[in-house]
Short mmCIF file of C-alpha atoms and ligand atoms in Angstrom, two decimals:
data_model
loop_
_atom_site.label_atom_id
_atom_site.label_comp_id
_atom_site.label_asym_id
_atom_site.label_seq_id
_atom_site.Cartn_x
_atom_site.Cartn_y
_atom_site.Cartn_z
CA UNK Q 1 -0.05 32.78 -10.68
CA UNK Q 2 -3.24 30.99 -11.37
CA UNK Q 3 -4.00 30.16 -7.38
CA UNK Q 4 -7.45 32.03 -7.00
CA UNK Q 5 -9.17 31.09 -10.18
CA UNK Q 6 -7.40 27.51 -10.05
CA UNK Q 7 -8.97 26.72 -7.15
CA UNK Q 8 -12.38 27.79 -8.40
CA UNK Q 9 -12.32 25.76 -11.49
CA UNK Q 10 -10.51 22.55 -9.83
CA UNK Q 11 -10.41 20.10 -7.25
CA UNK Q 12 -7.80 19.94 -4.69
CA UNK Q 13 -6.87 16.27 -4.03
CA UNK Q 14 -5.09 13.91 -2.10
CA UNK Q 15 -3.20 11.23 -3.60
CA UNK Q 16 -1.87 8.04 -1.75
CA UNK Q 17 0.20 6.50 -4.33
CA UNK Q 18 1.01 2.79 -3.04
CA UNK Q 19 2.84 0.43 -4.45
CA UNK Q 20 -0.22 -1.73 -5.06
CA UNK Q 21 -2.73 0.79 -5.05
CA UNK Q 22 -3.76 4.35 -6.44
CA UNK Q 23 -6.64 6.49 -4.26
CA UNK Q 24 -7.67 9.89 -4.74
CA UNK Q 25 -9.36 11.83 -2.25
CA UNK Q 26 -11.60 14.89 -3.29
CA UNK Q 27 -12.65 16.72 -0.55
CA UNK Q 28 -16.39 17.05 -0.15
CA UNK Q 29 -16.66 13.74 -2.56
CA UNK Q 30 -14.42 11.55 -0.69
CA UNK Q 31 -12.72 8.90 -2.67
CA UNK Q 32 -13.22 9.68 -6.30
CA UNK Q 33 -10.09 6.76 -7.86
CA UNK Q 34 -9.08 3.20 -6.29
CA UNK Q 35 -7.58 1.62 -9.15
CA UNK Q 36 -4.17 -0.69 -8.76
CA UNK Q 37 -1.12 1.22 -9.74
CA UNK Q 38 -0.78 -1.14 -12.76
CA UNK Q 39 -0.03 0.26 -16.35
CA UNK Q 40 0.01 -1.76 -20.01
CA UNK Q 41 1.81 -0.53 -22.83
CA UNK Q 42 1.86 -1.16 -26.39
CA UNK Q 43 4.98 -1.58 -27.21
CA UNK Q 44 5.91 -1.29 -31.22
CA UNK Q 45 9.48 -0.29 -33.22
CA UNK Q 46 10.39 0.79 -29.86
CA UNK Q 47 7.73 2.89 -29.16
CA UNK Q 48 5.67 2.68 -25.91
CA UNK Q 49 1.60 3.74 -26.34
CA UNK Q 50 -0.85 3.06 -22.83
CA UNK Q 51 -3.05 0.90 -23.64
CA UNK Q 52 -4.92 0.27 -19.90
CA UNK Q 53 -4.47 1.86 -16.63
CA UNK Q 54 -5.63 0.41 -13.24
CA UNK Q 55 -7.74 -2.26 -12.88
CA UNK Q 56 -8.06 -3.02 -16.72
CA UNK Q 57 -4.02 -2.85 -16.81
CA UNK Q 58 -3.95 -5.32 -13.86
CA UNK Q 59 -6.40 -8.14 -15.33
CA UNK Q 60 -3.88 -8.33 -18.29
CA UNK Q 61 -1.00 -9.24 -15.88
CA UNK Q 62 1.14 -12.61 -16.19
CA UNK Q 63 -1.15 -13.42 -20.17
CA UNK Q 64 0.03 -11.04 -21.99
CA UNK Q 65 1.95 -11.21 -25.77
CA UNK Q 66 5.21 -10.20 -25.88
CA UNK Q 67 4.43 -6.78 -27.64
CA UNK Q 68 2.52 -5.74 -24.69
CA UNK Q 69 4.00 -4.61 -20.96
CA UNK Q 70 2.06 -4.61 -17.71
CA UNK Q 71 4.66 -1.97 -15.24
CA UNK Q 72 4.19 -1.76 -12.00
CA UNK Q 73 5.76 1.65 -11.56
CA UNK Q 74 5.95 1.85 -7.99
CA UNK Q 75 8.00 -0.20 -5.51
CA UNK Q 76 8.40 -0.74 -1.86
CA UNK Q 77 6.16 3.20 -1.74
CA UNK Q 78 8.42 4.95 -4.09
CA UNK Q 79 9.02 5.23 -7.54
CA UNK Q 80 10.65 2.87 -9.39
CA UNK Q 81 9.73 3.80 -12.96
CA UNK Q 82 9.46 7.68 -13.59
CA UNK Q 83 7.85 7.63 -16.82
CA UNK Q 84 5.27 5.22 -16.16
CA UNK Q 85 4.30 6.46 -13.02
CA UNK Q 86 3.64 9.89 -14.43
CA UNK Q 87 1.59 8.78 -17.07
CA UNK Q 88 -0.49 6.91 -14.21
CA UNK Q 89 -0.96 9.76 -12.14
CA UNK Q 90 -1.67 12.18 -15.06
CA UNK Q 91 -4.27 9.85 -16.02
CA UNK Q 92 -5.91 8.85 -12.62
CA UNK Q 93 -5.88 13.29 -12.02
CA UNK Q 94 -8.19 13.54 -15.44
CA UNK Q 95 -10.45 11.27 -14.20
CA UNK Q 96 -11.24 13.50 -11.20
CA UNK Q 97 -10.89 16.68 -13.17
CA UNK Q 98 -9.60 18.48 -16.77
CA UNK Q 99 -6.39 19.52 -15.31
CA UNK Q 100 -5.43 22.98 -17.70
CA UNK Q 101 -3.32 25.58 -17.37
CA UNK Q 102 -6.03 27.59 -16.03
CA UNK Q 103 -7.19 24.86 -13.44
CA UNK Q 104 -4.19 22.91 -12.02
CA UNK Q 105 -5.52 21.07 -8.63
CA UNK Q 106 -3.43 21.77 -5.07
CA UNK Q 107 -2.12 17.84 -4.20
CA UNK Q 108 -0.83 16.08 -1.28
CA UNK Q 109 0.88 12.80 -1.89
CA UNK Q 110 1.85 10.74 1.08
CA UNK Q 111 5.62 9.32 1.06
CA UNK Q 112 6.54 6.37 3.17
CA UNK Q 113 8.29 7.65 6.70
CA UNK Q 114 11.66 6.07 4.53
CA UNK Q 115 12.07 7.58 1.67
CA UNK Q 116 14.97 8.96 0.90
CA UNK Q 117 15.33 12.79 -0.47
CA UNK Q 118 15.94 12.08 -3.85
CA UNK Q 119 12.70 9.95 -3.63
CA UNK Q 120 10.58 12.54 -2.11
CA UNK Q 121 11.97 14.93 -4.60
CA UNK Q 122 10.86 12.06 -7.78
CA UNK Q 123 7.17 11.80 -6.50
CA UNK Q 124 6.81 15.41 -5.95
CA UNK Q 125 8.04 16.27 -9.54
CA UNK Q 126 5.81 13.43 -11.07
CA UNK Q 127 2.76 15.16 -9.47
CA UNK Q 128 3.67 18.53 -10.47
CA UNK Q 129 4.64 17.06 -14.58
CA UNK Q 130 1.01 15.49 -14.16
CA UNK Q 131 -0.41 19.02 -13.94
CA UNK Q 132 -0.57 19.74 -9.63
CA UNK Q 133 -0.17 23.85 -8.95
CA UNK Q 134 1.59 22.83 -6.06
CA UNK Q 135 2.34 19.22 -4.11
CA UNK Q 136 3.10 18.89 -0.71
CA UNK Q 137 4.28 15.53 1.20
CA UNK Q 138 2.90 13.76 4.11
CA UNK Q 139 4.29 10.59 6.24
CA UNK Q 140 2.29 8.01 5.07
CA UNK Q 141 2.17 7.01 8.88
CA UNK Q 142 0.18 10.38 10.24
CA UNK Q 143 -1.89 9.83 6.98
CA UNK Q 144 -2.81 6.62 7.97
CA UNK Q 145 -3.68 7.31 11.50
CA UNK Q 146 -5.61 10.61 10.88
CA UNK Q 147 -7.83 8.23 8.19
CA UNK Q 148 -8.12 5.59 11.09
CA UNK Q 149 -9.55 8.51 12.99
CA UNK Q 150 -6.70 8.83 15.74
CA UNK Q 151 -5.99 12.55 17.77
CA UNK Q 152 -2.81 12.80 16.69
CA UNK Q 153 -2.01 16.13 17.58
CA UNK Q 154 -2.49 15.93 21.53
CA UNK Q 155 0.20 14.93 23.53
CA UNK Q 156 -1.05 10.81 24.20
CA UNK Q 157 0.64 8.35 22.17
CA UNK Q 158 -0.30 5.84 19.77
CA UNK Q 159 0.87 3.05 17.66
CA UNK Q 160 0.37 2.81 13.82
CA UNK Q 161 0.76 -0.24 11.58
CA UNK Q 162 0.66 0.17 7.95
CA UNK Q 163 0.93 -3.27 6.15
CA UNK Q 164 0.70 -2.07 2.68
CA UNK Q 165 1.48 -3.93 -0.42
CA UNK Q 166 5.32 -3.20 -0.71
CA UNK Q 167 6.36 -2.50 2.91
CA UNK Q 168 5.20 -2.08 6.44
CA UNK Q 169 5.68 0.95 8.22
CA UNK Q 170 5.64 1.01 12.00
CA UNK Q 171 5.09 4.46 13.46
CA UNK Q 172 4.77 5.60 17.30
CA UNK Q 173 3.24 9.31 16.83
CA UNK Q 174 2.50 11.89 19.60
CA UNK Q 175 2.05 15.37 19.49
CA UNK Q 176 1.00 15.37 15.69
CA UNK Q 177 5.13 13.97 14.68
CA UNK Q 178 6.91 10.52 13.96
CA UNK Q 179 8.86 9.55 17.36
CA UNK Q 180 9.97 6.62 15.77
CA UNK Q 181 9.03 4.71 12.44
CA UNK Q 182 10.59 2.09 11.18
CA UNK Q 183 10.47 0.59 7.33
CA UNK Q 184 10.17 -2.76 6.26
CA UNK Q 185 9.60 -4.13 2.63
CA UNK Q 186 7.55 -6.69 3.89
CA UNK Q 187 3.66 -6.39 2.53
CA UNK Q 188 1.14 -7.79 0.60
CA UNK Q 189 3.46 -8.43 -2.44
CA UNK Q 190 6.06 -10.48 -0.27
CA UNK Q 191 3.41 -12.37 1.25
CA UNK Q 192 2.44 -13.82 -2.44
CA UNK Q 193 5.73 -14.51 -3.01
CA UNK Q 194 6.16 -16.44 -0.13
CA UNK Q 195 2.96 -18.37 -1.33
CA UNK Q 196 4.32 -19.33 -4.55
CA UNK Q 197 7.64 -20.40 -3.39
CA UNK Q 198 5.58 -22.61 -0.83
CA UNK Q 199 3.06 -24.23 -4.11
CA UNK Q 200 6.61 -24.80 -6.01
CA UNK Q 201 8.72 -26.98 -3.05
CA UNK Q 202 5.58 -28.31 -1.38
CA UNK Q 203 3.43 -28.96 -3.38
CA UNK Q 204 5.37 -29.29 -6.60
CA UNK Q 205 3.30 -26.46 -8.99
CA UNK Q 206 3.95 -23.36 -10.21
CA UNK Q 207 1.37 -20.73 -8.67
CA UNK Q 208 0.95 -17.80 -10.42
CA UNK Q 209 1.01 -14.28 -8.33
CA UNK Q 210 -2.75 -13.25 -8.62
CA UNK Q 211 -3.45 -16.66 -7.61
CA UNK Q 212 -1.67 -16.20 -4.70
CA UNK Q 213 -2.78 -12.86 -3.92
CA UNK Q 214 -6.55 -13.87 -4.81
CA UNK Q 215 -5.67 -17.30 -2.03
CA UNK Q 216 -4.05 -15.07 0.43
CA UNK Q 217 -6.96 -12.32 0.55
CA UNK Q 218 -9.31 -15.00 0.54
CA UNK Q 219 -8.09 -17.77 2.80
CA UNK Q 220 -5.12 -16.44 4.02
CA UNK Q 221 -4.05 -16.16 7.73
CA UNK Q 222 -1.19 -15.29 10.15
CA UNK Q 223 -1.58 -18.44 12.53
CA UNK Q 224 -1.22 -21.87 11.92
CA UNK Q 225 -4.86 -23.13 12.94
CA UNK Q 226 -5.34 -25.00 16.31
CA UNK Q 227 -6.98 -28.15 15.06
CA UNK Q 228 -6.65 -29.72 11.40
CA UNK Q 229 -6.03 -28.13 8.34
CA UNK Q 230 -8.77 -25.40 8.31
CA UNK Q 231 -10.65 -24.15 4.81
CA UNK Q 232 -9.37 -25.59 1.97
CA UNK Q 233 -9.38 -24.78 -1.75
CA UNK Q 234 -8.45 -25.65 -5.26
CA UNK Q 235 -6.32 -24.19 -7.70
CA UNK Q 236 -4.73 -24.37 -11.51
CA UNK Q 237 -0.96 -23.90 -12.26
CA UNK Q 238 1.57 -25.44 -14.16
CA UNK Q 239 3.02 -28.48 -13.22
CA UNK Q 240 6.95 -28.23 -11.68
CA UNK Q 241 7.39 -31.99 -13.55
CA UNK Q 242 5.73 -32.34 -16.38
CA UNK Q 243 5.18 -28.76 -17.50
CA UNK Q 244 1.47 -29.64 -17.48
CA UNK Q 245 -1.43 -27.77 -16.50
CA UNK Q 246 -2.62 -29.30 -13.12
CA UNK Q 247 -4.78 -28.65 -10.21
CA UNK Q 248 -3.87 -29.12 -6.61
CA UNK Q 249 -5.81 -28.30 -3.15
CA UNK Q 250 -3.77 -25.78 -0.49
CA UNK Q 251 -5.16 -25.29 2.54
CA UNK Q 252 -5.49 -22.80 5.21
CA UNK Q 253 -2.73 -24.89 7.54
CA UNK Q 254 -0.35 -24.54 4.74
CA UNK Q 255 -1.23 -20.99 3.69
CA UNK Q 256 -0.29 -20.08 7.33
CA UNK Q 257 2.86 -21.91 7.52
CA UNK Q 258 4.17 -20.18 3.89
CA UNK Q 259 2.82 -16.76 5.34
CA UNK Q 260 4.77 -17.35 8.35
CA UNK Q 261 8.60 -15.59 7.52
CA UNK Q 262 6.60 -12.11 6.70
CA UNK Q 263 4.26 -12.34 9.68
CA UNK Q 264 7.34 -12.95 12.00
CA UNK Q 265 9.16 -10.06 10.02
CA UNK Q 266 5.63 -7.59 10.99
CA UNK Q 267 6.10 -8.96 14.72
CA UNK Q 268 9.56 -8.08 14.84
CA UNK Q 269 9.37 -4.55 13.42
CA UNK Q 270 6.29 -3.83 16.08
CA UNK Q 271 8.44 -5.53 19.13
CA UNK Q 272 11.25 -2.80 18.42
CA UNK Q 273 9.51 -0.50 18.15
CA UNK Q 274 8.05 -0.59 21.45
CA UNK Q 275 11.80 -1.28 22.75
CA UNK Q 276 12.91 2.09 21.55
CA UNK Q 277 10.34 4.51 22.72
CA UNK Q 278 10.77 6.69 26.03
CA UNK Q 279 8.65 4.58 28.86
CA UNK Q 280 6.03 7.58 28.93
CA UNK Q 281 4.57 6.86 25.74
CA UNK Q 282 5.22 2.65 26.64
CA UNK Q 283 2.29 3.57 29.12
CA UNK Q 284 0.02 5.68 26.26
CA UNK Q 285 0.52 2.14 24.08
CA UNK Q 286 -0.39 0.09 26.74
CA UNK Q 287 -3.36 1.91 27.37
CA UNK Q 288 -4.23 2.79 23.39
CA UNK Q 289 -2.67 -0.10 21.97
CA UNK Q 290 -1.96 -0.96 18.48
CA UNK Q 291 -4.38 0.48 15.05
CA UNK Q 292 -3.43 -1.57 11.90
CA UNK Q 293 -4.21 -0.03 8.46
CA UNK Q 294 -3.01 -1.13 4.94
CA UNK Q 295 -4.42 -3.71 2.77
CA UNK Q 296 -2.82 -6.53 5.11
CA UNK Q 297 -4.61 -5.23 7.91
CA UNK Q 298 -7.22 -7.65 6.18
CA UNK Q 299 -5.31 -10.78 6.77
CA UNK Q 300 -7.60 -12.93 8.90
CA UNK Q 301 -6.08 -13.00 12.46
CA UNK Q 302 -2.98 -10.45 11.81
CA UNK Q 303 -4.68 -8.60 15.01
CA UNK Q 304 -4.50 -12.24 17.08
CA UNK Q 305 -0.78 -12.78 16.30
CA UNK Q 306 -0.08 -9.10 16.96
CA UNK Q 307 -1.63 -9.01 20.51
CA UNK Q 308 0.16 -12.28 21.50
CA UNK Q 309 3.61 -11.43 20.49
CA UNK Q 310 2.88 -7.59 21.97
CA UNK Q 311 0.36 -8.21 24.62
CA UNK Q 312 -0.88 -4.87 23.18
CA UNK Q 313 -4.54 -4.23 22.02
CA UNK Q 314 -4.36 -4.53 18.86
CA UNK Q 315 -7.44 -2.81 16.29
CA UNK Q 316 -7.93 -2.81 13.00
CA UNK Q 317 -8.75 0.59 11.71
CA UNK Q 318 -12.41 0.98 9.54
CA UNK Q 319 -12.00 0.47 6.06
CA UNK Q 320 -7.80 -0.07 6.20
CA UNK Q 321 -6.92 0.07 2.53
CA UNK Q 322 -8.40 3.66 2.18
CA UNK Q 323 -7.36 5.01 5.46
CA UNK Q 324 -4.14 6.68 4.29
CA UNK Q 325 -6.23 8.15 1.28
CA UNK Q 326 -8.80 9.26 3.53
CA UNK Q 327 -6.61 10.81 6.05
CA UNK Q 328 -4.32 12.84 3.40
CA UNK Q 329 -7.70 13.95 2.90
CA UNK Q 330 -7.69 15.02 6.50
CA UNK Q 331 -4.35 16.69 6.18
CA UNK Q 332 -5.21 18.73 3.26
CA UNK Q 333 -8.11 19.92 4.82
CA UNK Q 334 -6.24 20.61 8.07
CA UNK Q 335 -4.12 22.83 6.25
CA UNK Q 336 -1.58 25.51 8.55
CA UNK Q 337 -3.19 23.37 11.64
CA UNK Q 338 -0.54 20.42 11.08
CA UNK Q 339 2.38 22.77 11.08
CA UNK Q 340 5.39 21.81 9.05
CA UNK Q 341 4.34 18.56 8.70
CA UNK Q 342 3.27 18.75 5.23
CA UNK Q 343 6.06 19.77 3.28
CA UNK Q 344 5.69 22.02 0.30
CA UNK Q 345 8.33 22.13 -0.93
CA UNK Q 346 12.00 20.79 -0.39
N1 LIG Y 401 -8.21 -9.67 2.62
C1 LIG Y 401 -6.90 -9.46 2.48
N2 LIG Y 401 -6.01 -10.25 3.15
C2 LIG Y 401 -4.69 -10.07 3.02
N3 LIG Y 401 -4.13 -9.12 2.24
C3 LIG Y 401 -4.98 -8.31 1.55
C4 LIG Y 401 -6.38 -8.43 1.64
N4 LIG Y 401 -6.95 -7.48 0.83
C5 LIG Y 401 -5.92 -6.81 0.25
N5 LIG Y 401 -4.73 -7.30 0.68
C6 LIG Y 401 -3.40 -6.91 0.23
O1 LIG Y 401 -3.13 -5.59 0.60
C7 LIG Y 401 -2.15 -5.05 -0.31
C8 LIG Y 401 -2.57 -3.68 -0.77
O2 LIG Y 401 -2.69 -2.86 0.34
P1 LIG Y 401 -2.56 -1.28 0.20
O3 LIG Y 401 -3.48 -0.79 -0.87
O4 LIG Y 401 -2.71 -0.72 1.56
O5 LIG Y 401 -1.06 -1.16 -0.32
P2 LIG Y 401 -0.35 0.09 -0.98
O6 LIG Y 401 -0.73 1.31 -0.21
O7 LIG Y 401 -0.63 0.14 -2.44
O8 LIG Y 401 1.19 -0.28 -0.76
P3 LIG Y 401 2.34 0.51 0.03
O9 LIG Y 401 1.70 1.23 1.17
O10 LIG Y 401 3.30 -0.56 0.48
O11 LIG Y 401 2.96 1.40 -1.00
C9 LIG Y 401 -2.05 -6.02 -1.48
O12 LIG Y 401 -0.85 -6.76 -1.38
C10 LIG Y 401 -3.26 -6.92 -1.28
O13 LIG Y 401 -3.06 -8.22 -1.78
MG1 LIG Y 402 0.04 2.33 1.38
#
């Protein structure tokens, strides 16, 4: 009832809601929030009050009292916590605009290829309680290759890797649909885990997880150098003997071998996926090859062990961790063009 006039007083916006970041995408002001979906509460005779969102919310992680909660309300590209998440999203939304009853923004949210309908149905609703008009859902795999700037809609095929912080999503697309996509929770956030289990039996101290993440984004790398130990660098955690605070040195040899179960996982997921599509579009990949988007498109040499397990070209897409914000962008610009493919309602 308010569609005209809404759209005169508001923004429409894309949202990719990942499970380790937020992005908003304005069109004609490109990306307007890029804050981690992170949210601290206050938590006092049982009552919750938000004291930080985003990046503030994220700095307090792993030091905090016990009266205060850091949520992570997402998980593995859905929700996980209702509540929180639509306090996050209603907040992120003001930032772009004063959402009213008079000016509630059109949205498009991606969802991962995976999600279930009950899913689907939770992220919808939390965008439309945050104050949307209307949300539509996108694959988060034709997001991510219209924001790496693929042509999606002809009839060629191409490959799509999304290694994002809760999962990996491996997509062959033609003809602007998913021929196959497969799911894994394998991302960023696994990858630290892996790290930290490695720092505990090998090197007998307890890592914390933005240590890890800040070693992994820094140093980090999917193969095992070819001579010595490569980069090295220091770090503080917490004894595994003596409880103590200590130091120790991890280098890029070892950040390799603790990163290698989740980069083996990624090869897998791509190597069946090229076993299961119809040999026409075998010949598209083998002449388009591979684009990798997603935060973990970052880690150094991801492309390298890609191509040699694949024998695929393998590219990483500009700017990876805003390509599926950019390219539900794309979609909401697009509009009618993409067909059915953004779903309005289900
Ligand atoms: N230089 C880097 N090397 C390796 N990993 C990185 C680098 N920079 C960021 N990352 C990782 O990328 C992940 C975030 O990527 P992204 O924002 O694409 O995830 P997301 O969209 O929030 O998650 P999902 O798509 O799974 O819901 C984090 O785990 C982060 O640590
Ligand atoms: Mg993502």
């Amino acid at each position: 009832m308010f569609g005209p006039l809404s759209s005169l007083l508001t923004h429409d916006m894309a949202i990719d809601l990942g499970t380790a970041n937020t992005l908003i995408h304005v069109s004609g002001s490109g990306i307007v929030v890029d804050e981690p979906s992170v949210v601290a509460y206050h938590v006092k005779d049982g009552r919750k009050r938000v004291i930080a969102v985003g990046k503030a919310a994220k700095e307090m992680q792993g030091r905090t009292p016990r009266s205060i909660q850091v949520v992570r309300p997402m998980r593995d590209g859905v929700i996980a916590d209702f509540a929180v998440a639509e306090e996050m999203i209603k907040y992120f939304m003001r930032r772009v605009d004063r959402v009213s009853v008079f000016a509630k923004p059109k949205v498009i949210v991606c969802v991962p290829h995976g999600a279930t309908a009950v899913e689907k149905r939770a992220i919808r609703q939390s965008v439309l309680s945050a104050g949307a008009r209307t949300a539509g859902l996108i694959p988060e795999p034709i997001a991510a290759a219209l924001g790496a700037g693929l042509e999606i809609l002809g009839p060629q095929g191409c490959m799509i890797v999304d290694i994002g912080g809760g999962t990996t999503e491996v997509a062959v697309l033609s003809m602007g649909d998913i021929v196959y996509a497969t799911s894994i929770r394998v991302g960023g956030d696994y990858m630290d885990e892996t790290l930290v289990n490695y720092a505990l039996d090998e090197l007998s101290i307890h890592m914390g997880y933005r240590t890890a993440e800040r070693i992994k984004n820094s140093l980090g790398t999917a193969r095992i150098p070819e001579d010595g130990a490569g980069e090295k660098v220091s770090f503080q955690g917490r004894s595994k003997d003596g409880g103590h605070p200590a130091e120790v040195y991890i280098s890029q040899r070892m950040i390799a071998e603790a990163l290698r179960d989740p980069v083996d996982q990624i090869r897998r997921a791509v190597s069946t996926a090229c076993h299961r599509i119809p040999p026409e579009l075998s010949a598209d990949l083998w002449e388009n090859g591979i684009v990798l988007t997603g935060g973990g498109a970052l880690l150094k040499e991801i492309d390298i062990a890609l191509h040699e397990y694949s024998k695929l070209t393998v590219t990483i897409a500009e700017d990876p961790l805003k390509c599926v914000a950019t390219g539900t962008g794309i979609a909401l610009a697009m509009g009618k063009r993409l067909g059915p493919i953004i779903d309005f309602e289900s």
